[in-house]
């Protein structure tokens, strides 16, 4: 039985100065790196995901755009729930990982959203074309800890998919940042309601899970 850490979408466009900046994103990248320095060796595999959208088209309605790069010509503009400004376009600086995230700890890279909305890292594939769920099952991963951006979107969807795939999911509340505070709180509640766990990474040295099991 193995354990994984999943780092979702810590990308330039989701951090300060990016196209879809989430407050606290840059500081989060630093905190995740600090966490990795202390705890990466406790994981059998560390996975990082990236949103990786096509430069052309609206990526299945994900981008609120008609013909201007920033969505300003779109009749209604982005609603920041289902439609978004252009972000994380493949092979652009905005799609790169935030520089404060230390990639030397990352074993597997997953990309998602090519031509479509894809919030969950489980919708993504590795460079070798494998689905994330197969990456986990091939390694006998039974538990996944999740950190990253955005609590109310990628983290939420990844955590729910993980739970529904039968994984023991734990979201570190102090190692995620969300777009909207209310929907971020609701997302964590939804994860708990569906059988996942949430808590702080700094609860104690062993990061105690509910029920008392220290991992
Ligand atoms: C995400 C908003 C728009 C995410 C992706 O991955 O959290 N959020 N697209």
PDB file of C-alpha atoms and ligand atoms in Angstrom:
ATOM      1  CA  UNK A   1       0.000   0.000   0.000  1.00  0.00           C
ATOM      2  CA  UNK A   2       1.522   3.238  -1.121  1.00  0.00           C
ATOM      3  CA  UNK A   3       0.849   6.913  -0.592  1.00  0.00           C
ATOM      4  CA  UNK A   4       0.869   9.781  -3.061  1.00  0.00           C
ATOM      5  CA  UNK A   5       1.005  13.540  -2.904  1.00  0.00           C
ATOM      6  CA  UNK A   6      -0.886  15.373  -5.636  1.00  0.00           C
ATOM      7  CA  UNK A   7       0.026  19.020  -6.282  1.00  0.00           C
ATOM      8  CA  UNK A   8      -2.629  20.616  -8.458  1.00  0.00           C
ATOM      9  CA  UNK A   9      -2.087  23.506 -10.862  1.00  0.00           C
ATOM     10  CA  UNK A  10       0.568  25.587  -9.079  1.00  0.00           C
ATOM     11  CA  UNK A  11       1.060  27.525 -12.293  1.00  0.00           C
ATOM     12  CA  UNK A  12       1.992  31.105 -13.101  1.00  0.00           C
ATOM     13  CA  UNK A  13      -1.453  31.974 -14.432  1.00  0.00           C
ATOM     14  CA  UNK A  14      -3.050  30.912 -11.130  1.00  0.00           C
ATOM     15  CA  UNK A  15      -0.676  33.036  -9.065  1.00  0.00           C
ATOM     16  CA  UNK A  16      -0.230  36.775  -8.595  1.00  0.00           C
ATOM     17  CA  UNK A  17       0.372  38.500 -11.914  1.00  0.00           C
ATOM     18  CA  UNK A  18      -1.152  35.621 -13.869  1.00  0.00           C
ATOM     19  CA  UNK A  19      -4.184  35.640 -16.146  1.00  0.00           C
ATOM     20  CA  UNK A  20      -6.403  34.037 -13.499  1.00  0.00           C
ATOM     21  CA  UNK A  21      -4.546  35.031 -10.380  1.00  0.00           C
ATOM     22  CA  UNK A  22      -5.584  33.451  -7.103  1.00  0.00           C
ATOM     23  CA  UNK A  23      -4.655  35.422  -3.989  1.00  0.00           C
ATOM     24  CA  UNK A  24      -1.918  33.702  -2.060  1.00  0.00           C
ATOM     25  CA  UNK A  25      -0.862  31.503  -4.957  1.00  0.00           C
ATOM     26  CA  UNK A  26       2.797  32.539  -4.955  1.00  0.00           C
ATOM     27  CA  UNK A  27       3.116  32.148  -1.192  1.00  0.00           C
ATOM     28  CA  UNK A  28       1.422  28.774  -1.500  1.00  0.00           C
ATOM     29  CA  UNK A  29       4.075  27.621  -3.968  1.00  0.00           C
ATOM     30  CA  UNK A  30       6.702  28.438  -1.346  1.00  0.00           C
ATOM     31  CA  UNK A  31       4.775  26.654   1.414  1.00  0.00           C
ATOM     32  CA  UNK A  32       4.364  23.551  -0.724  1.00  0.00           C
ATOM     33  CA  UNK A  33       8.094  23.511  -1.403  1.00  0.00           C
ATOM     34  CA  UNK A  34       8.772  23.818   2.336  1.00  0.00           C
ATOM     35  CA  UNK A  35       6.352  20.934   2.936  1.00  0.00           C
ATOM     36  CA  UNK A  36       8.091  18.845   0.265  1.00  0.00           C
ATOM     37  CA  UNK A  37      11.489  19.441   1.861  1.00  0.00           C
ATOM     38  CA  UNK A  38      10.180  18.042   5.125  1.00  0.00           C
ATOM     39  CA  UNK A  39       7.809  15.359   3.910  1.00  0.00           C
ATOM     40  CA  UNK A  40       8.404  14.307   0.298  1.00  0.00           C
ATOM     41  CA  UNK A  41      10.234  11.181   1.410  1.00  0.00           C
ATOM     42  CA  UNK A  42       7.065   9.966   3.128  1.00  0.00           C
ATOM     43  CA  UNK A  43       5.354   9.637  -0.246  1.00  0.00           C
ATOM     44  CA  UNK A  44       5.873   6.826  -2.702  1.00  0.00           C
ATOM     45  CA  UNK A  45       5.028   9.108  -5.580  1.00  0.00           C
ATOM     46  CA  UNK A  46       4.652  12.877  -5.957  1.00  0.00           C
ATOM     47  CA  UNK A  47       2.461  13.991  -8.852  1.00  0.00           C
ATOM     48  CA  UNK A  48       1.985  17.537 -10.142  1.00  0.00           C
ATOM     49  CA  UNK A  49      -0.758  18.575 -12.538  1.00  0.00           C
ATOM     50  CA  UNK A  50      -1.020  21.459 -14.953  1.00  0.00           C
ATOM     51  CA  UNK A  51      -3.930  23.014 -16.765  1.00  0.00           C
ATOM     52  CA  UNK A  52      -2.807  22.923 -20.393  1.00  0.00           C
ATOM     53  CA  UNK A  53      -5.265  24.545 -22.755  1.00  0.00           C
ATOM     54  CA  UNK A  54      -5.218  24.963 -26.511  1.00  0.00           C
ATOM     55  CA  UNK A  55      -4.182  28.349 -27.897  1.00  0.00           C
ATOM     56  CA  UNK A  56      -7.008  28.289 -30.408  1.00  0.00           C
ATOM     57  CA  UNK A  57     -10.748  28.090 -29.812  1.00  0.00           C
ATOM     58  CA  UNK A  58     -12.487  28.366 -26.479  1.00  0.00           C
ATOM     59  CA  UNK A  59     -11.458  24.957 -25.095  1.00  0.00           C
ATOM     60  CA  UNK A  60     -14.967  23.576 -25.036  1.00  0.00           C
ATOM     61  CA  UNK A  61     -16.526  26.763 -23.694  1.00  0.00           C
ATOM     62  CA  UNK A  62     -13.997  27.038 -20.864  1.00  0.00           C
ATOM     63  CA  UNK A  63     -12.612  30.339 -22.138  1.00  0.00           C
ATOM     64  CA  UNK A  64     -14.974  33.295 -22.342  1.00  0.00           C
ATOM     65  CA  UNK A  65     -13.584  34.521 -25.600  1.00  0.00           C
ATOM     66  CA  UNK A  66     -14.796  35.300 -29.029  1.00  0.00           C
ATOM     67  CA  UNK A  67     -11.878  36.895 -30.765  1.00  0.00           C
ATOM     68  CA  UNK A  68      -9.832  38.814 -28.250  1.00  0.00           C
ATOM     69  CA  UNK A  69      -7.093  37.110 -26.266  1.00  0.00           C
ATOM     70  CA  UNK A  70      -8.317  38.392 -22.910  1.00  0.00           C
ATOM     71  CA  UNK A  71     -11.987  37.646 -23.345  1.00  0.00           C
ATOM     72  CA  UNK A  72     -12.980  41.298 -23.490  1.00  0.00           C
ATOM     73  CA  UNK A  73     -14.898  40.805 -26.730  1.00  0.00           C
ATOM     74  CA  UNK A  74     -16.943  38.018 -25.240  1.00  0.00           C
ATOM     75  CA  UNK A  75     -20.535  39.212 -24.946  1.00  0.00           C
ATOM     76  CA  UNK A  76     -20.896  38.429 -21.273  1.00  0.00           C
ATOM     77  CA  UNK A  77     -17.280  38.057 -20.203  1.00  0.00           C
ATOM     78  CA  UNK A  78     -16.111  35.293 -17.909  1.00  0.00           C
ATOM     79  CA  UNK A  79     -18.406  34.402 -15.001  1.00  0.00           C
ATOM     80  CA  UNK A  80     -15.477  32.983 -12.972  1.00  0.00           C
ATOM     81  CA  UNK A  81     -17.532  29.855 -12.264  1.00  0.00           C
ATOM     82  CA  UNK A  82     -17.825  28.065 -15.568  1.00  0.00           C
ATOM     83  CA  UNK A  83     -16.156  30.469 -17.961  1.00  0.00           C
ATOM     84  CA  UNK A  84     -12.771  32.064 -17.463  1.00  0.00           C
ATOM     85  CA  UNK A  85     -10.300  34.490 -18.949  1.00  0.00           C
ATOM     86  CA  UNK A  86      -7.796  32.840 -21.254  1.00  0.00           C
ATOM     87  CA  UNK A  87      -5.323  31.022 -19.006  1.00  0.00           C
ATOM     88  CA  UNK A  88      -2.734  28.256 -18.976  1.00  0.00           C
ATOM     89  CA  UNK A  89      -2.273  28.077 -22.709  1.00  0.00           C
ATOM     90  CA  UNK A  90       0.053  25.210 -23.613  1.00  0.00           C
ATOM     91  CA  UNK A  91       3.726  26.124 -23.943  1.00  0.00           C
ATOM     92  CA  UNK A  92       3.298  29.677 -22.659  1.00  0.00           C
ATOM     93  CA  UNK A  93       4.863  31.105 -19.486  1.00  0.00           C
ATOM     94  CA  UNK A  94       1.432  31.261 -17.839  1.00  0.00           C
ATOM     95  CA  UNK A  95       1.110  27.490 -18.077  1.00  0.00           C
ATOM     96  CA  UNK A  96       4.480  26.847 -16.448  1.00  0.00           C
ATOM     97  CA  UNK A  97       4.753  25.854 -12.828  1.00  0.00           C
ATOM     98  CA  UNK A  98       5.332  28.730 -10.440  1.00  0.00           C
ATOM     99  CA  UNK A  99       9.111  29.075 -10.028  1.00  0.00           C
ATOM    100  CA  UNK A 100       8.893  28.713  -6.238  1.00  0.00           C
ATOM    101  CA  UNK A 101       7.603  25.156  -6.593  1.00  0.00           C
ATOM    102  CA  UNK A 102      10.631  22.872  -6.368  1.00  0.00           C
ATOM    103  CA  UNK A 103      10.077  20.409  -9.190  1.00  0.00           C
ATOM    104  CA  UNK A 104      12.947  18.185  -8.133  1.00  0.00           C
ATOM    105  CA  UNK A 105      10.486  16.454  -5.791  1.00  0.00           C
ATOM    106  CA  UNK A 106       7.959  15.733  -8.544  1.00  0.00           C
ATOM    107  CA  UNK A 107       8.013  12.211  -9.979  1.00  0.00           C
ATOM    108  CA  UNK A 108       5.078  12.369 -12.397  1.00  0.00           C
ATOM    109  CA  UNK A 109       3.696  15.300 -14.393  1.00  0.00           C
ATOM    110  CA  UNK A 110       0.087  15.345 -15.552  1.00  0.00           C
ATOM    111  CA  UNK A 111      -1.466  17.737 -18.053  1.00  0.00           C
ATOM    112  CA  UNK A 112      -5.166  18.283 -18.623  1.00  0.00           C
ATOM    113  CA  UNK A 113      -7.602  20.514 -20.448  1.00  0.00           C
ATOM    114  CA  UNK A 114      -6.334  20.244 -24.009  1.00  0.00           C
ATOM    115  CA  UNK A 115      -9.342  21.644 -25.875  1.00  0.00           C
ATOM    116  CA  UNK A 116     -11.747  21.116 -22.981  1.00  0.00           C
ATOM    117  CA  UNK A 117     -12.497  22.176 -19.440  1.00  0.00           C
ATOM    118  CA  UNK A 118     -10.747  19.767 -17.079  1.00  0.00           C
ATOM    119  CA  UNK A 119     -10.680  20.699 -13.434  1.00  0.00           C
ATOM    120  CA  UNK A 120      -9.736  17.307 -12.053  1.00  0.00           C
ATOM    121  CA  UNK A 121      -6.181  16.025 -12.341  1.00  0.00           C
ATOM    122  CA  UNK A 122      -7.812  12.625 -12.890  1.00  0.00           C
ATOM    123  CA  UNK A 123      -8.895  13.930 -16.299  1.00  0.00           C
ATOM    124  CA  UNK A 124      -5.256  14.399 -17.194  1.00  0.00           C
ATOM    125  CA  UNK A 125      -2.558  12.193 -18.605  1.00  0.00           C
ATOM    126  CA  UNK A 126       1.154  11.795 -18.002  1.00  0.00           C
ATOM    127  CA  UNK A 127       3.806  12.571 -20.596  1.00  0.00           C
ATOM    128  CA  UNK A 128       3.667   8.853 -21.444  1.00  0.00           C
ATOM    129  CA  UNK A 129      -0.102   9.043 -21.963  1.00  0.00           C
ATOM    130  CA  UNK A 130      -1.195   7.229 -18.804  1.00  0.00           C
ATOM    131  CA  UNK A 131      -4.297   8.214 -16.862  1.00  0.00           C
ATOM    132  CA  UNK A 132      -3.646   9.398 -13.333  1.00  0.00           C
ATOM    133  CA  UNK A 133      -5.793   6.658 -11.834  1.00  0.00           C
ATOM    134  CA  UNK A 134      -3.577   4.061 -13.533  1.00  0.00           C
ATOM    135  CA  UNK A 135      -0.459   5.774 -12.220  1.00  0.00           C
ATOM    136  CA  UNK A 136      -1.873   5.284  -8.736  1.00  0.00           C
ATOM    137  CA  UNK A 137      -3.183   1.768  -9.166  1.00  0.00           C
ATOM    138  CA  UNK A 138       0.032   0.579 -10.832  1.00  0.00           C
ATOM    139  CA  UNK A 139       1.916   1.727  -7.739  1.00  0.00           C
ATOM    140  CA  UNK A 140      -0.671   0.313  -5.315  1.00  0.00           C
ATOM    141  CA  UNK A 141      -1.439   3.814  -4.045  1.00  0.00           C
ATOM    142  CA  UNK A 142      -4.330   3.728  -1.607  1.00  0.00           C
ATOM    143  CA  UNK A 143      -4.038   7.186  -0.071  1.00  0.00           C
ATOM    144  CA  UNK A 144      -3.600  10.559  -1.750  1.00  0.00           C
ATOM    145  CA  UNK A 145      -2.869  13.852  -0.041  1.00  0.00           C
ATOM    146  CA  UNK A 146      -3.841  16.874  -2.119  1.00  0.00           C
ATOM    147  CA  UNK A 147      -2.443  20.413  -2.117  1.00  0.00           C
ATOM    148  CA  UNK A 148      -2.564  23.217  -4.667  1.00  0.00           C
ATOM    149  CA  UNK A 149      -4.808  25.612  -6.559  1.00  0.00           C
ATOM    150  CA  UNK A 150      -7.769  26.184  -6.699  1.00  0.00           C
ATOM    151  CA  UNK A 151      -9.594  24.802  -3.687  1.00  0.00           C
ATOM    152  CA  UNK A 152     -12.998  25.399  -5.247  1.00  0.00           C
ATOM    153  CA  UNK A 153     -12.099  23.978  -8.673  1.00  0.00           C
ATOM    154  CA  UNK A 154      -9.113  21.760  -9.393  1.00  0.00           C
ATOM    155  CA  UNK A 155      -8.555  20.693  -5.792  1.00  0.00           C
ATOM    156  CA  UNK A 156     -12.256  20.038  -5.293  1.00  0.00           C
ATOM    157  CA  UNK A 157     -12.695  18.053  -8.509  1.00  0.00           C
ATOM    158  CA  UNK A 158      -9.500  16.062  -7.990  1.00  0.00           C
ATOM    159  CA  UNK A 159     -10.391  15.219  -4.399  1.00  0.00           C
ATOM    160  CA  UNK A 160     -13.904  14.091  -5.346  1.00  0.00           C
ATOM    161  CA  UNK A 161     -12.607  11.992  -8.247  1.00  0.00           C
ATOM    162  CA  UNK A 162     -10.039  10.458  -5.921  1.00  0.00           C
ATOM    163  CA  UNK A 163     -12.677   9.538  -3.365  1.00  0.00           C
ATOM    164  CA  UNK A 164     -14.903   8.099  -6.073  1.00  0.00           C
ATOM    165  CA  UNK A 165     -11.969   6.039  -7.375  1.00  0.00           C
ATOM    166  CA  UNK A 166     -11.742   4.419  -3.954  1.00  0.00           C
ATOM    167  CA  UNK A 167      -8.729   6.349  -2.691  1.00  0.00           C
ATOM    168  CA  UNK A 168      -8.302   7.624   0.837  1.00  0.00           C
ATOM    169  CA  UNK A 169      -8.155  11.361   0.157  1.00  0.00           C
ATOM    170  CA  UNK A 170      -6.840  14.046   2.482  1.00  0.00           C
ATOM    171  CA  UNK A 171      -6.798  17.740   1.518  1.00  0.00           C
ATOM    172  CA  UNK A 172      -4.403  19.984   3.445  1.00  0.00           C
ATOM    173  CA  UNK A 173      -6.431  23.078   4.184  1.00  0.00           C
ATOM    174  CA  UNK A 174      -3.341  25.207   4.792  1.00  0.00           C
ATOM    175  CA  UNK A 175      -1.742  24.094   1.522  1.00  0.00           C
ATOM    176  CA  UNK A 176      -4.561  25.088  -0.833  1.00  0.00           C
ATOM    177  CA  UNK A 177      -5.845  28.456  -2.014  1.00  0.00           C
ATOM    178  CA  UNK A 178      -9.202  29.122  -3.622  1.00  0.00           C
ATOM    179  CA  UNK A 179     -10.774  31.612  -5.975  1.00  0.00           C
ATOM    180  CA  UNK A 180     -13.805  32.354  -3.805  1.00  0.00           C
ATOM    181  CA  UNK A 181     -13.797  31.918  -0.005  1.00  0.00           C
ATOM    182  CA  UNK A 182     -17.398  30.693   0.269  1.00  0.00           C
ATOM    183  CA  UNK A 183     -17.158  28.180  -2.540  1.00  0.00           C
ATOM    184  CA  UNK A 184     -13.770  27.040  -1.246  1.00  0.00           C
ATOM    185  CA  UNK A 185     -15.264  26.294   2.163  1.00  0.00           C
ATOM    186  CA  UNK A 186     -18.197  24.548   0.484  1.00  0.00           C
ATOM    187  CA  UNK A 187     -15.785  22.497  -1.597  1.00  0.00           C
ATOM    188  CA  UNK A 188     -13.959  21.209   1.474  1.00  0.00           C
ATOM    189  CA  UNK A 189     -17.280  20.333   3.055  1.00  0.00           C
ATOM    190  CA  UNK A 190     -18.311  18.462  -0.082  1.00  0.00           C
ATOM    191  CA  UNK A 191     -15.070  16.477   0.019  1.00  0.00           C
ATOM    192  CA  UNK A 192     -15.738  15.534   3.652  1.00  0.00           C
ATOM    193  CA  UNK A 193     -19.376  14.685   2.905  1.00  0.00           C
ATOM    194  CA  UNK A 194     -18.258  12.317   0.162  1.00  0.00           C
ATOM    195  CA  UNK A 195     -15.847  10.515   2.473  1.00  0.00           C
ATOM    196  CA  UNK A 196     -12.603  12.441   2.042  1.00  0.00           C
ATOM    197  CA  UNK A 197     -10.739  14.132   4.876  1.00  0.00           C
ATOM    198  CA  UNK A 198      -9.449  17.625   5.329  1.00  0.00           C
ATOM    199  CA  UNK A 199      -7.120  19.083   7.919  1.00  0.00           C
ATOM    200  CA  UNK A 200      -3.985  21.063   8.433  1.00  0.00           C
ATOM    201  CA  UNK A 201      -0.560  19.866   7.392  1.00  0.00           C
ATOM    202  CA  UNK A 202       0.926  21.269  10.571  1.00  0.00           C
ATOM    203  CA  UNK A 203      -1.419  19.530  13.026  1.00  0.00           C
ATOM    204  CA  UNK A 204       1.605  17.689  14.318  1.00  0.00           C
ATOM    205  CA  UNK A 205       4.789  16.150  13.053  1.00  0.00           C
ATOM    206  CA  UNK A 206       2.975  13.086  11.810  1.00  0.00           C
ATOM    207  CA  UNK A 207       0.047  14.915  10.197  1.00  0.00           C
ATOM    208  CA  UNK A 208      -2.629  13.181  12.126  1.00  0.00           C
ATOM    209  CA  UNK A 209      -5.600  11.956  10.170  1.00  0.00           C
ATOM    210  CA  UNK A 210      -9.070  11.844  11.715  1.00  0.00           C
ATOM    211  CA  UNK A 211      -9.442   8.715  13.782  1.00  0.00           C
ATOM    212  CA  UNK A 212      -6.033   9.052  15.300  1.00  0.00           C
ATOM    213  CA  UNK A 213      -3.906   7.276  12.721  1.00  0.00           C
ATOM    214  CA  UNK A 214      -0.614   9.082  12.470  1.00  0.00           C
ATOM    215  CA  UNK A 215       0.870   8.580   9.049  1.00  0.00           C
TER     216      UNK A 215
HETATM  217  C1  LIG B   1      -9.042  25.933 -12.551  1.00  0.00           C
HETATM  218  C2  LIG B   1     -10.305  27.789 -12.828  1.00  0.00           C
HETATM  219  C3  LIG B   1     -10.271  27.635 -14.179  1.00  0.00           C
HETATM  220  C4  LIG B   1      -8.347  24.989 -11.646  1.00  0.00           C
HETATM  221  C5  LIG B   1      -8.992  25.746 -13.902  1.00  0.00           C
HETATM  222  O1  LIG B   1      -7.607  24.132 -12.169  1.00  0.00           O
HETATM  223  O2  LIG B   1      -8.515  25.112 -10.433  1.00  0.00           O
HETATM  224  N1  LIG B   1      -9.693  26.947 -12.024  1.00  0.00           N
HETATM  225  N2  LIG B   1      -9.617  26.615 -14.698  1.00  0.00           N
END
